[in-house]
Coordinates of C-alpha atoms and ligand atoms in Angstrom, one line a residue:
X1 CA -34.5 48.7 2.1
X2 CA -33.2 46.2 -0.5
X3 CA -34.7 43.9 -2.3
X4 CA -33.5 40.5 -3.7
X5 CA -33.3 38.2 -6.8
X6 CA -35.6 35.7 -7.9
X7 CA -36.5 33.2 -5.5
X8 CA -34.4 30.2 -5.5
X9 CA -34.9 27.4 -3.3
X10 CA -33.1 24.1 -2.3
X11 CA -33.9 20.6 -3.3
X12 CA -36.1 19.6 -0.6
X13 CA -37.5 16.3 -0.5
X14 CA -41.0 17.0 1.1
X15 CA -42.6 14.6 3.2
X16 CA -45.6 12.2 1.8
X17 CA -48.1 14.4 1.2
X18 CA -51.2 12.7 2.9
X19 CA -52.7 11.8 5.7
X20 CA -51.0 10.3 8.7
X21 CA -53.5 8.0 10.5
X22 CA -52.8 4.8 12.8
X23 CA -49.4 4.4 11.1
X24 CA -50.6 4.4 7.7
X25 CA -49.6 7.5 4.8
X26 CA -53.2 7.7 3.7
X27 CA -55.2 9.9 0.9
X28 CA -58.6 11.3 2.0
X29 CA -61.6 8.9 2.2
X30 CA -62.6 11.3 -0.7
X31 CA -59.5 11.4 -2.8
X32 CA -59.5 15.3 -1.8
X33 CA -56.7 17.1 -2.0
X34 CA -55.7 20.9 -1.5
X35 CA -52.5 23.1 -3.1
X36 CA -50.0 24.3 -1.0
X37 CA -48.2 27.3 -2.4
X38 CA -44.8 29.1 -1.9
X39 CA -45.7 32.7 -1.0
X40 CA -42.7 34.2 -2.3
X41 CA -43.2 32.7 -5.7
X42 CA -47.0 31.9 -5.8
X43 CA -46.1 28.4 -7.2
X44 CA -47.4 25.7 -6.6
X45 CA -44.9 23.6 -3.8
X46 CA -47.5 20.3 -3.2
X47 CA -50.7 19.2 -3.1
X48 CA -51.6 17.8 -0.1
X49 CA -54.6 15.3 1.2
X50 CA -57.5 17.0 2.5
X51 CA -58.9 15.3 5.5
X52 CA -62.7 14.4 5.4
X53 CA -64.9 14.5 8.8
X54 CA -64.6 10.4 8.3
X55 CA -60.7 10.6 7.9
X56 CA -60.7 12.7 11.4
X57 CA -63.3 10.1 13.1
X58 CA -60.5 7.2 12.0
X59 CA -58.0 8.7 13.7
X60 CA -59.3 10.2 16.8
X61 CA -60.6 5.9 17.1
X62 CA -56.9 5.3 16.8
X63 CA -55.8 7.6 19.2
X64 CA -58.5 6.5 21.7
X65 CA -58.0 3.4 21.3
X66 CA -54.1 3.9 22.4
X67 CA -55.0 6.1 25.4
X68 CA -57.3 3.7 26.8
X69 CA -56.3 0.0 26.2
X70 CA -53.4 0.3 23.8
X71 CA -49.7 0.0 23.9
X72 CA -49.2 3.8 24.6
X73 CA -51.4 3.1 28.1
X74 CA -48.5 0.8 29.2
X75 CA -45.4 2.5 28.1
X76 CA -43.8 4.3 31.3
X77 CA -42.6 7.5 31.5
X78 CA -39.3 6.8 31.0
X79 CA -39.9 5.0 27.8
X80 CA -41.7 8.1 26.7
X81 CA -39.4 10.3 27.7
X82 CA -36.8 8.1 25.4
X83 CA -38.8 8.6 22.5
X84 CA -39.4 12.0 22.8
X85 CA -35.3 12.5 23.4
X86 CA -34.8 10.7 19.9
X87 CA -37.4 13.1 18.6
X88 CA -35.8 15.9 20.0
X89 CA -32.1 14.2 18.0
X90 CA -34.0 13.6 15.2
X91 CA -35.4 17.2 14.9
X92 CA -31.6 18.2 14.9
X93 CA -30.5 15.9 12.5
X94 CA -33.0 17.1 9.9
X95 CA -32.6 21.2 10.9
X96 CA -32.1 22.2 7.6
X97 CA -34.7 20.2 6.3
X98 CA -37.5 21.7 9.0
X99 CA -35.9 25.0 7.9
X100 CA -36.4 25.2 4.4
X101 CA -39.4 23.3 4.2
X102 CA -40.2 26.5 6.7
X103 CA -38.7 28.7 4.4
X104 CA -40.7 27.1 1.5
X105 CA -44.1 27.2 2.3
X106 CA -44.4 29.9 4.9
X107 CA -41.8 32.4 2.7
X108 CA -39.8 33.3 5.7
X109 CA -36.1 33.7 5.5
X110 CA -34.4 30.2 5.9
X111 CA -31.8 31.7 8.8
X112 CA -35.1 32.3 11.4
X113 CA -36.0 28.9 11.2
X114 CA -33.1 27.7 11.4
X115 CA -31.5 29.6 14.6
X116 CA -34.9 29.8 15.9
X117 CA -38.2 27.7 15.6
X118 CA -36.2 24.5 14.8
X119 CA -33.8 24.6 18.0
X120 CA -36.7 25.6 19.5
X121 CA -38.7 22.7 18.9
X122 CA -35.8 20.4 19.7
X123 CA -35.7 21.9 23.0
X124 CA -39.3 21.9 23.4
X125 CA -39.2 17.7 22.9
X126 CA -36.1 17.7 25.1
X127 CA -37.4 19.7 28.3
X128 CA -41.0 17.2 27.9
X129 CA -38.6 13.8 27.5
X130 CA -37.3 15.1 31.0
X131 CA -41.2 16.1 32.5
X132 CA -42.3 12.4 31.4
X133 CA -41.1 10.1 34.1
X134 CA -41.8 12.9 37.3
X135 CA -45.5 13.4 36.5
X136 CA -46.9 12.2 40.0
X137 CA -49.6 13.0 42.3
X138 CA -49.7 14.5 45.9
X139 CA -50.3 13.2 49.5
X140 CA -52.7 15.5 51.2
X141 CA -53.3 15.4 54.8
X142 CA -57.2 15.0 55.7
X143 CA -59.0 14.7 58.9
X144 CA -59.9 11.0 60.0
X145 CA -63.5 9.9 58.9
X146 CA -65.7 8.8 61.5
X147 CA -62.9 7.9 63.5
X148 CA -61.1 5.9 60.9
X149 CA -57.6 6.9 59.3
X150 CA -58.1 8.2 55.8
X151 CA -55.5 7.9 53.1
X152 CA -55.9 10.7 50.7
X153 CA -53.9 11.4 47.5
X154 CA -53.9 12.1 44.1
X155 CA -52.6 10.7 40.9
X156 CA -51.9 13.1 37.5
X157 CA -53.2 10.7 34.6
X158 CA -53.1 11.9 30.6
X159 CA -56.2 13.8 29.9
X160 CA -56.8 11.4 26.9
X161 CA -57.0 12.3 23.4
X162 CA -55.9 16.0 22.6
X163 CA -56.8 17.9 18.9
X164 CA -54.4 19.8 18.5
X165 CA -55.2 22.4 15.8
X166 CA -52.0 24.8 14.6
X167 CA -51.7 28.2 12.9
X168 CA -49.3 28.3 9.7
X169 CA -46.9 31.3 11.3
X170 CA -44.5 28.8 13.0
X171 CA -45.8 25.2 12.0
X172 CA -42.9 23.4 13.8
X173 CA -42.7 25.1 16.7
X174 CA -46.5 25.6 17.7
X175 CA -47.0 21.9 16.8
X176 CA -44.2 20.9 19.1
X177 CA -45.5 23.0 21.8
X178 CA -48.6 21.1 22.1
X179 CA -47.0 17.2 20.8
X180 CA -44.0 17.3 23.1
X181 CA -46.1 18.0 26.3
X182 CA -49.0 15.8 25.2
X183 CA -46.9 12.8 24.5
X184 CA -44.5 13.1 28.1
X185 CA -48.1 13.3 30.0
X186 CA -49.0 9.3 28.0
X187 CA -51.6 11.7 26.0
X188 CA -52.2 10.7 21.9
X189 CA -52.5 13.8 19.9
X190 CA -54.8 14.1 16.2
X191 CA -53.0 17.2 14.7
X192 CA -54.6 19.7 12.1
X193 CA -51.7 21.6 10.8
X194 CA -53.1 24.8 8.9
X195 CA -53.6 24.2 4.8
X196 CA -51.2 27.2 4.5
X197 CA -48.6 25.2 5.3
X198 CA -48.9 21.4 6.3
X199 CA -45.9 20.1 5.2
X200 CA -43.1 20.6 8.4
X201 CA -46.1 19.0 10.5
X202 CA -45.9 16.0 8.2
X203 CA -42.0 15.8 8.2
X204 CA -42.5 16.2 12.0
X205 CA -44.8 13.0 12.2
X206 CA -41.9 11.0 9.9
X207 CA -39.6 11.7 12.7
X208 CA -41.4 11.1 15.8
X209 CA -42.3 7.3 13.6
X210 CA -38.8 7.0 13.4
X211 CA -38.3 7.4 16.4
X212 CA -40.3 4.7 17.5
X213 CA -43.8 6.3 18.6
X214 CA -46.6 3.5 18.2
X215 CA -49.1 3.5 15.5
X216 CA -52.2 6.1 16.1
X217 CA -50.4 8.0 19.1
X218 CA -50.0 10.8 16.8
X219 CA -52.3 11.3 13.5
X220 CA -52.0 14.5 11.7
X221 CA -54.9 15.3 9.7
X222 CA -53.9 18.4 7.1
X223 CA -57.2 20.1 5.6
X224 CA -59.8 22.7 5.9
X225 CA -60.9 24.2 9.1
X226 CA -64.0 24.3 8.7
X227 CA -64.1 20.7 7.4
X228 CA -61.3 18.4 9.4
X229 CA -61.0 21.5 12.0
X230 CA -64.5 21.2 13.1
X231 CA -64.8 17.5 12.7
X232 CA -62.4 17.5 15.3
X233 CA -64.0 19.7 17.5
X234 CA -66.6 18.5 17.9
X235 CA -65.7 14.5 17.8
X236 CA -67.1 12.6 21.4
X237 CA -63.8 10.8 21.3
X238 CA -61.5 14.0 22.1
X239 CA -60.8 14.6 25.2
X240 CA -59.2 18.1 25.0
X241 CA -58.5 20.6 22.3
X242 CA -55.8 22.4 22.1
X243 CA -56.0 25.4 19.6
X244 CA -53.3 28.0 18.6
X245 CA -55.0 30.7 16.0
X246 CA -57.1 33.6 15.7
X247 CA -59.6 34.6 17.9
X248 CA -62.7 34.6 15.9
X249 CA -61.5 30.8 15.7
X250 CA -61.1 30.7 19.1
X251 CA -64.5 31.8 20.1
X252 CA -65.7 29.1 18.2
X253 CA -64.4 26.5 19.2
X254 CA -64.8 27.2 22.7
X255 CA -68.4 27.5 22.2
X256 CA -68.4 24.0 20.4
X257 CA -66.2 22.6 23.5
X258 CA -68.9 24.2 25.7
X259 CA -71.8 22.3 24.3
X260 CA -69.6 18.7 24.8
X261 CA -67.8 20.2 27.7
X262 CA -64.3 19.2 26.0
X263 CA -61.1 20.7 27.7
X264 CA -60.0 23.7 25.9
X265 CA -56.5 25.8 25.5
X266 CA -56.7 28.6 23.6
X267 CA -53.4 30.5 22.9
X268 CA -54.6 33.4 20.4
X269 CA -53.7 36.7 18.7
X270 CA -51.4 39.7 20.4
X271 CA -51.3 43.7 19.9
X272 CA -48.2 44.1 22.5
X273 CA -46.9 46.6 24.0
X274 CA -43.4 47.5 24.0
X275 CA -43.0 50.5 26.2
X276 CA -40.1 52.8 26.0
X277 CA -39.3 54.8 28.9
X278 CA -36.9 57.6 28.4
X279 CA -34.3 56.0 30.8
X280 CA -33.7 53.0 28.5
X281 CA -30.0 52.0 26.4
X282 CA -32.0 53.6 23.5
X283 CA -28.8 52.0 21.0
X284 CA -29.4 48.7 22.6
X285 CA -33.1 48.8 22.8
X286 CA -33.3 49.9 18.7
X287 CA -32.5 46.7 17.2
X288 CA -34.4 44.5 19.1
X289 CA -37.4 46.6 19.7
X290 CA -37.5 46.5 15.3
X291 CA -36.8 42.9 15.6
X292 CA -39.9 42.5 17.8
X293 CA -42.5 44.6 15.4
X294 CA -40.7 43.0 12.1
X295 CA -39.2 38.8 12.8
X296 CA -40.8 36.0 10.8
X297 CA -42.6 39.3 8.4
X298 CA -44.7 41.0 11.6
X299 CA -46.4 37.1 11.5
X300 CA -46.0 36.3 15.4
X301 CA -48.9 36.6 17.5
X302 CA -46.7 37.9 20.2
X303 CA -45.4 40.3 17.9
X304 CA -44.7 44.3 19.7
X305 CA -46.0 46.2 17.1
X306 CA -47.2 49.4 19.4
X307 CA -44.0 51.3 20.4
X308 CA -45.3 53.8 23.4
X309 CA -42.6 55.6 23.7
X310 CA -41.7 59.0 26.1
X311 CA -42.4 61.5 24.4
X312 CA -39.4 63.8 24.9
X313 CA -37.0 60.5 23.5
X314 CA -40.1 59.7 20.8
X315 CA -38.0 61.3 17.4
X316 CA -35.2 59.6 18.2
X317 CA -36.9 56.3 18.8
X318 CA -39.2 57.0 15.6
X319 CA -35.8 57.7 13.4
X320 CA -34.3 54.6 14.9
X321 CA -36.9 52.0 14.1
X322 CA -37.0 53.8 10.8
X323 CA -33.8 52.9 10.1
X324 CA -34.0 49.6 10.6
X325 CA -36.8 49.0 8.2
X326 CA -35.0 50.9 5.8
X327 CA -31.7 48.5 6.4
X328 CA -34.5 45.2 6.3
X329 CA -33.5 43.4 3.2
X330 CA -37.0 41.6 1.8
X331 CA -36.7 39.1 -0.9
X332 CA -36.1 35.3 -1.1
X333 CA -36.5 33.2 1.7
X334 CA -33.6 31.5 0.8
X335 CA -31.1 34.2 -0.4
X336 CA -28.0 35.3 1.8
X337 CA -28.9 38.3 3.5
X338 CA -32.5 38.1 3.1
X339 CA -34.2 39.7 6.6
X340 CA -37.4 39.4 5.5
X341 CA -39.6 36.8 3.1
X342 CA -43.3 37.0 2.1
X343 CA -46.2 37.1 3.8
X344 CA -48.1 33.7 4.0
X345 CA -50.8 34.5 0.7
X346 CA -52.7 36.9 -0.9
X347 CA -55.5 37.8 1.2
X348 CA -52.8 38.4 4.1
X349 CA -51.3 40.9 1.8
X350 CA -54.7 42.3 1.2
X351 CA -55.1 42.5 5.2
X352 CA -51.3 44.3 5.7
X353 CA -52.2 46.9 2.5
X354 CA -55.9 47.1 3.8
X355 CA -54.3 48.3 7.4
X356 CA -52.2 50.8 5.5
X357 CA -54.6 52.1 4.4
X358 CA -56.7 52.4 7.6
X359 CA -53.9 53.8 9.5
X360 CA -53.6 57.2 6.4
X361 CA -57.6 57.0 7.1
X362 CA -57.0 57.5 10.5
X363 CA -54.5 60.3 11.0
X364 CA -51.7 58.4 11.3
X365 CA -48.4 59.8 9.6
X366 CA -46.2 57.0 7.6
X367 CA -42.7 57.1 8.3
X368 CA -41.6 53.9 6.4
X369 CA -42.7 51.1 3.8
X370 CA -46.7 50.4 3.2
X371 CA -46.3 49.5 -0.6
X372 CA -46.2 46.1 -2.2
X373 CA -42.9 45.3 -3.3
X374 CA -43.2 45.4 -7.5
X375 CA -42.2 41.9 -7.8
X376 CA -44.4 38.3 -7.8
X377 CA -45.0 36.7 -4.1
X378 CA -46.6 38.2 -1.7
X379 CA -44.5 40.9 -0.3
X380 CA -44.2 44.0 1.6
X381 CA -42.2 46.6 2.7
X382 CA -41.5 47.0 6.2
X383 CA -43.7 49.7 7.8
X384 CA -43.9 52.0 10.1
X385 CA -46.4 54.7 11.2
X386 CA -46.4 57.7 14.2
X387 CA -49.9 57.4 15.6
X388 CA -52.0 57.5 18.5
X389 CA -53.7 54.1 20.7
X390 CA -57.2 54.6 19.4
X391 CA -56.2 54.1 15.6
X392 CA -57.2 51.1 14.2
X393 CA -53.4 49.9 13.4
X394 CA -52.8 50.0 17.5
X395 CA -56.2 48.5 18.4
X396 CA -56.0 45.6 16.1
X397 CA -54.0 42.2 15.0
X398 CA -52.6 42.9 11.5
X399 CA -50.0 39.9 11.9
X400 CA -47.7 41.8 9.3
X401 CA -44.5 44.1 9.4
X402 CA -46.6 47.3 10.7
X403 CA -45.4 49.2 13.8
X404 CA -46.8 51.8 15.5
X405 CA -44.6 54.8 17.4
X406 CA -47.1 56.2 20.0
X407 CA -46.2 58.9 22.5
X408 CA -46.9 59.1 26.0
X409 CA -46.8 62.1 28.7
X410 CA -45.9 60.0 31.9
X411 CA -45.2 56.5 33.1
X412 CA -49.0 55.8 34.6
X413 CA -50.3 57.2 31.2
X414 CA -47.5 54.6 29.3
X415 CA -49.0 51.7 31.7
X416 CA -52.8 52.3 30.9
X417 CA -52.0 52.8 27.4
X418 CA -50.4 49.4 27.1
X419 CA -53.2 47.8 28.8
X420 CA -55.8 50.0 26.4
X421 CA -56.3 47.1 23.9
X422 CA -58.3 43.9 24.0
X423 CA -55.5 41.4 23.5
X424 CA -53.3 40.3 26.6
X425 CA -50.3 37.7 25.2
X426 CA -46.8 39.9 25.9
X427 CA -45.4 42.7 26.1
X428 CA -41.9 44.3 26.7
X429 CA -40.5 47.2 28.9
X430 CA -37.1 48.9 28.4
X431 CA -35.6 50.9 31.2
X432 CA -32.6 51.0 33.2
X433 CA -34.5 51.3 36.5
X434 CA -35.2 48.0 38.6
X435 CA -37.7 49.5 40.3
X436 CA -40.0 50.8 37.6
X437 CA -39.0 47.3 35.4
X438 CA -40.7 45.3 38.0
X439 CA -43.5 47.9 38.7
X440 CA -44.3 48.0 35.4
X441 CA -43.7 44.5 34.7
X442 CA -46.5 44.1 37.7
X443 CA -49.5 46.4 36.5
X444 CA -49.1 45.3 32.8
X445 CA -52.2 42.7 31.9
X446 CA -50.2 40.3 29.5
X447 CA -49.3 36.6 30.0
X448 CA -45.8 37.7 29.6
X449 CA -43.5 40.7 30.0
X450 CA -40.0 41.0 28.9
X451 CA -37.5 43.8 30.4
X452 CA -34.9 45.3 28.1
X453 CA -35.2 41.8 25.4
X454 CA -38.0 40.3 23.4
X455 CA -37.8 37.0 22.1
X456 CA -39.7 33.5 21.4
X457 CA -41.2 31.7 24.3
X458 CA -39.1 29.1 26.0
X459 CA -40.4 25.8 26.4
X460 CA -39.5 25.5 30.1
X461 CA -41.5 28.6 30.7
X462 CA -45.6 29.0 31.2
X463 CA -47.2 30.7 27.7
X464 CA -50.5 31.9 27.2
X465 CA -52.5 35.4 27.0
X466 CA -55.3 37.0 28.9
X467 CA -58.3 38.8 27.5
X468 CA -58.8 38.2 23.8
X469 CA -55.1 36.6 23.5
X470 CA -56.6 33.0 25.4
X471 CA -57.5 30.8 28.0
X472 CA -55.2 28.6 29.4
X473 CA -51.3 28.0 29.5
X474 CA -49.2 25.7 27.8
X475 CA -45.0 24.5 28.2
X476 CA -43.3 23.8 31.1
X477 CA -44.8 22.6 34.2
X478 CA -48.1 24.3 33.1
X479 CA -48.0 22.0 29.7
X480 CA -47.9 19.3 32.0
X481 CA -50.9 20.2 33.8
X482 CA -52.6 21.2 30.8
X483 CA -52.3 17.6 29.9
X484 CA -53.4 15.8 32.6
X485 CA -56.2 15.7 35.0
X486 CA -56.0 15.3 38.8
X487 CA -58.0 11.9 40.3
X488 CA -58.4 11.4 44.3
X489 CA -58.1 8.6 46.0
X490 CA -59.4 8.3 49.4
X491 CA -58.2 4.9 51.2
X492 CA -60.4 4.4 54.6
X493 CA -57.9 2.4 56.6
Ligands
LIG1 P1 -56.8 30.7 12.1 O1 -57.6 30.9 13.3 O2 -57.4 31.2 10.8 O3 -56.4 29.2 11.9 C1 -55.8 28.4 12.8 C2 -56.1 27.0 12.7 O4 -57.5 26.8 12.9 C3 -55.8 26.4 11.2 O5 -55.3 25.1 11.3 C4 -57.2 26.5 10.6 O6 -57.4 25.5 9.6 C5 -58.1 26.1 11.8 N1 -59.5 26.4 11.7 C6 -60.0 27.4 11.0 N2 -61.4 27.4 11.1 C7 -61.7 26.4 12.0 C8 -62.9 25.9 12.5 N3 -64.1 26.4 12.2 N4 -62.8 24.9 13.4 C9 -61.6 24.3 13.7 N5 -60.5 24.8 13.2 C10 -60.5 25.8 12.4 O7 -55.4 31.4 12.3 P2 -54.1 31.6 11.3 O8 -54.5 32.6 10.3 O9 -53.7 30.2 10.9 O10 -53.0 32.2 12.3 C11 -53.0 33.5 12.7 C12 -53.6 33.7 14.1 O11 -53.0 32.8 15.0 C13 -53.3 35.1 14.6 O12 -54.4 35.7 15.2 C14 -52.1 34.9 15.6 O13 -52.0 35.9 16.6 C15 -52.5 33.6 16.1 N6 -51.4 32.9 16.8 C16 -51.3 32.8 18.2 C17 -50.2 32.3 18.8 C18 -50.1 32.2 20.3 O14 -49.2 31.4 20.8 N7 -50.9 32.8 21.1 C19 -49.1 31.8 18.0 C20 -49.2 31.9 16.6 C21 -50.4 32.5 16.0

């Protein structure tokens, strides 16, 4: 493992940093502000308006007001879907803004944003531009009543005002996962971006202005989540909230739904599985499988940080993943060559060391990393352990670069003890054999399963966990729904 220079990043112009309500770049009704800080330098990048309960009641009355009676009520679904399009072009244009703004305040290497979240988010506005004019109901067949023809069918109308409130891991991306589809359904959408890292949800509000949403459609509210967070919550005006983030967050907020009986979507945390059966390319599997435990600095939710691999193939597989942390260069985000950045701040550090520790506590033998680099930001060395399911570093989210190599006997023990943990998002399977790819694809209990791959989810496909890892699915035609609700209409003829 190699590390890099002093961190050195680009000019950047960063977008205002305030509030974004009705139209207006706004400070906090209370002047408030909060620091936003580069992790891999621990300067400071911005400072950045806090939003107030009052700032968060102005905008969700902006964004109601659009949903119901405003403009945004009467723009069809083709006009939306030519707004989001120019979004979509817009988010292209500025790619290496989106990027190192990325790069900046979340400390991840520049080149992941770039070939990943951004295009990402440009195809997530592009594949909802296409949803918003074929959003339609059904015609369902019904007995006559009382010997009169009835008419019976449905119409999909936007669920109204959506919170959506967004982790700092992937702030482009997650917030376009829940805009995009919002936006194509004729929702409006209050945004919290987390205070980690607010500023590529800001620049993403300047673009979709530019390109040409109405005033109060989308409001993004930066700030604390127990402050503007909650406000939102638990606001009358919101229809729906939309949440991306931990569970313990998650819980909450659901409860808080509960008692106003909001809508909720809850896409939370991940412990997947990647199992290895002794069949697999193990060459071709090696690179991605490290990719998987160690992309964007172990800071993915769907990130496969327990590798339950056969035991008679486990050494190789061990030595192999190994390796690859060893060739992981850390350092600055925006330095050629740099595979991985720092994490997002200090107490995740604390968390990664703290699970380093937990993992020696617990029998587990190191094989790679678990230091603090000897440098300022906030990073760490790749790591990677030989352990068993039941050790804390397998049973829980440490949403850092920690991966676990745990042997298994047979294939039904491999199955059950991929489903032995109380998250549900993904998971992977590598294996040359169709039949036990889609058997095991089958019995795992996971939102998603990928066979001999791993990557982000794609916009056109349904994403969401069971168990601890959420309720609810967003993208594709499941973002639609998720944005909508279905009204009869029974016609007595
Ligand atoms: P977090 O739960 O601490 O914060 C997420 C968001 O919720 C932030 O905007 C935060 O300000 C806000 N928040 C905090 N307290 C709140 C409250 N009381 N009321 C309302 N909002 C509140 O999570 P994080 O540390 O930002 O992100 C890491 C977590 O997110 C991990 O568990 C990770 O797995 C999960 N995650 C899940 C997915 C997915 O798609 N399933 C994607 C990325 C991250």
């Amino acid at each position: 493992m190699a590390t890099t220079g002093v961190p050195s990043a680009p000019q950047i112009r960063l977008p205002p940093p305030r509030l974004f309500v009705d139209g207006e770049w706004c400070e906090a009704a209370d002047g408030g502000r909060f620091e936003v800080l580069n992790p891999a330098t621990e300067e400071r990048i911005a400072e950045v308006s806090a939003a107030t309960p009052d700032d968060v009641d102005r905008a969700v009355r902006a964004a109601r007001a659009q949903v119901d009676t405003g403009e945004w009520s009467r723009v069809s679904g083709s006009d939306r879907g030519r707004i989001l399009t120019r979004a979509a072009d817009l988010i292209e244009r500025d790619l290496e803004t989106l990027a190192a703004l990325e790069a900046l305040e979340v400390g991840k290497p520049v080149h992941e944003p770039r070939t990943s979240d951004i295009p990402n988010a440009a195809e997530t506005f592009r594949h909802f531009a296409g949803w918003a004019d074929k959003i339609h109901g059904r015609q369902i067949p019904v007995p006559d009543l009382r010997g009169r023809t009835r008419l019976s069918y449905t119409r999909r109308e936007p669920i109204g005002v959506v919170g959506a409130i967004t982790p700092w891991n992937a702030p482009t991306m997650i917030a376009s996962w829940k805009v995009a589809p919002a936006l194509a359904a004729g929702c409006t959408v209050v945004l919290k971006p987390a205070p980690d890292a607010p500023l590529a949800a800001l620049h993403l509000a300047l673009l979709l202005e530019e390109a040409g949403l109405p005033a109060g459609v989308l409001n993004v509210v930066p700030g604390w989540g127990n402050v503007a967070g909650d406000a939102l919550v638990r606001h009358p005006g919101v229809d729906k909230i939309s949440f991306t983030g931990s569970p313990e967050v998650g819980r909450r907020i659901a409860m808080l739904a509960g008692e106003s009986l909001k809508a909720v979507g809850l896409e939370l945390g991940g412990k997947s599985p990647q199992i290895v059966f002794a069949d697999a390319d193990i060459e071709a599997t090696l690179p991605i499988a490290a990719r998987a435990i160690f992309a964007n600095q172990g800071e993915i939710c769907a990130a496969a940080t327990r590798v339950i691999v056969d035991r008679r193939i486990k050494d190789d597989v061990a030595a192999g993943l190994v390796e690859a942390a060893r060739r992981i260069r850390v350092g600055d985000p925006f330095e050629d060559g740099t595979t991985m950045g720092a994490l997002i701040n200090e107490s995740q550090l604390e968390r990664v060391l703290g699970y380093v520790r937990a993992g020696l506590e617990d029998g587990a033998e190191l094989l790679a990393g678990g230091s603090r680099l000897d440098r300022r930001g906030y990073f760490v060395e790749p790591t990677v352990f030989l352990g068993t399911n039941d050790q804390r570093i397998a049973q829980e989210e440490i949403f850092g670069p920690v991966g676990t190599v745990i042997p298994f006997d047979d294939p039904d023990e491999a199955i059950r003890l991929a489903n032995d943990t109380p998250y549900g998002l993904s998971a992977v399977v590598w294996t040359r054999d169709l039949s036990r790819a889609h058997d095991t694809a089958a019995r795992l209990r996971s939102g998603a399963v990928w066979v001999n791959a791993a990557g982000p989810p794609d916009p056109r496909l349904p994403w969401g966990g069971v168990k601890t890892s959420g309720i609810g699915r967003e993208l594709g035609l499941a973002g639609i729904e998720a944005n909508t609700s279905e009204k009869v209409v029974n016609i007595v003829l």
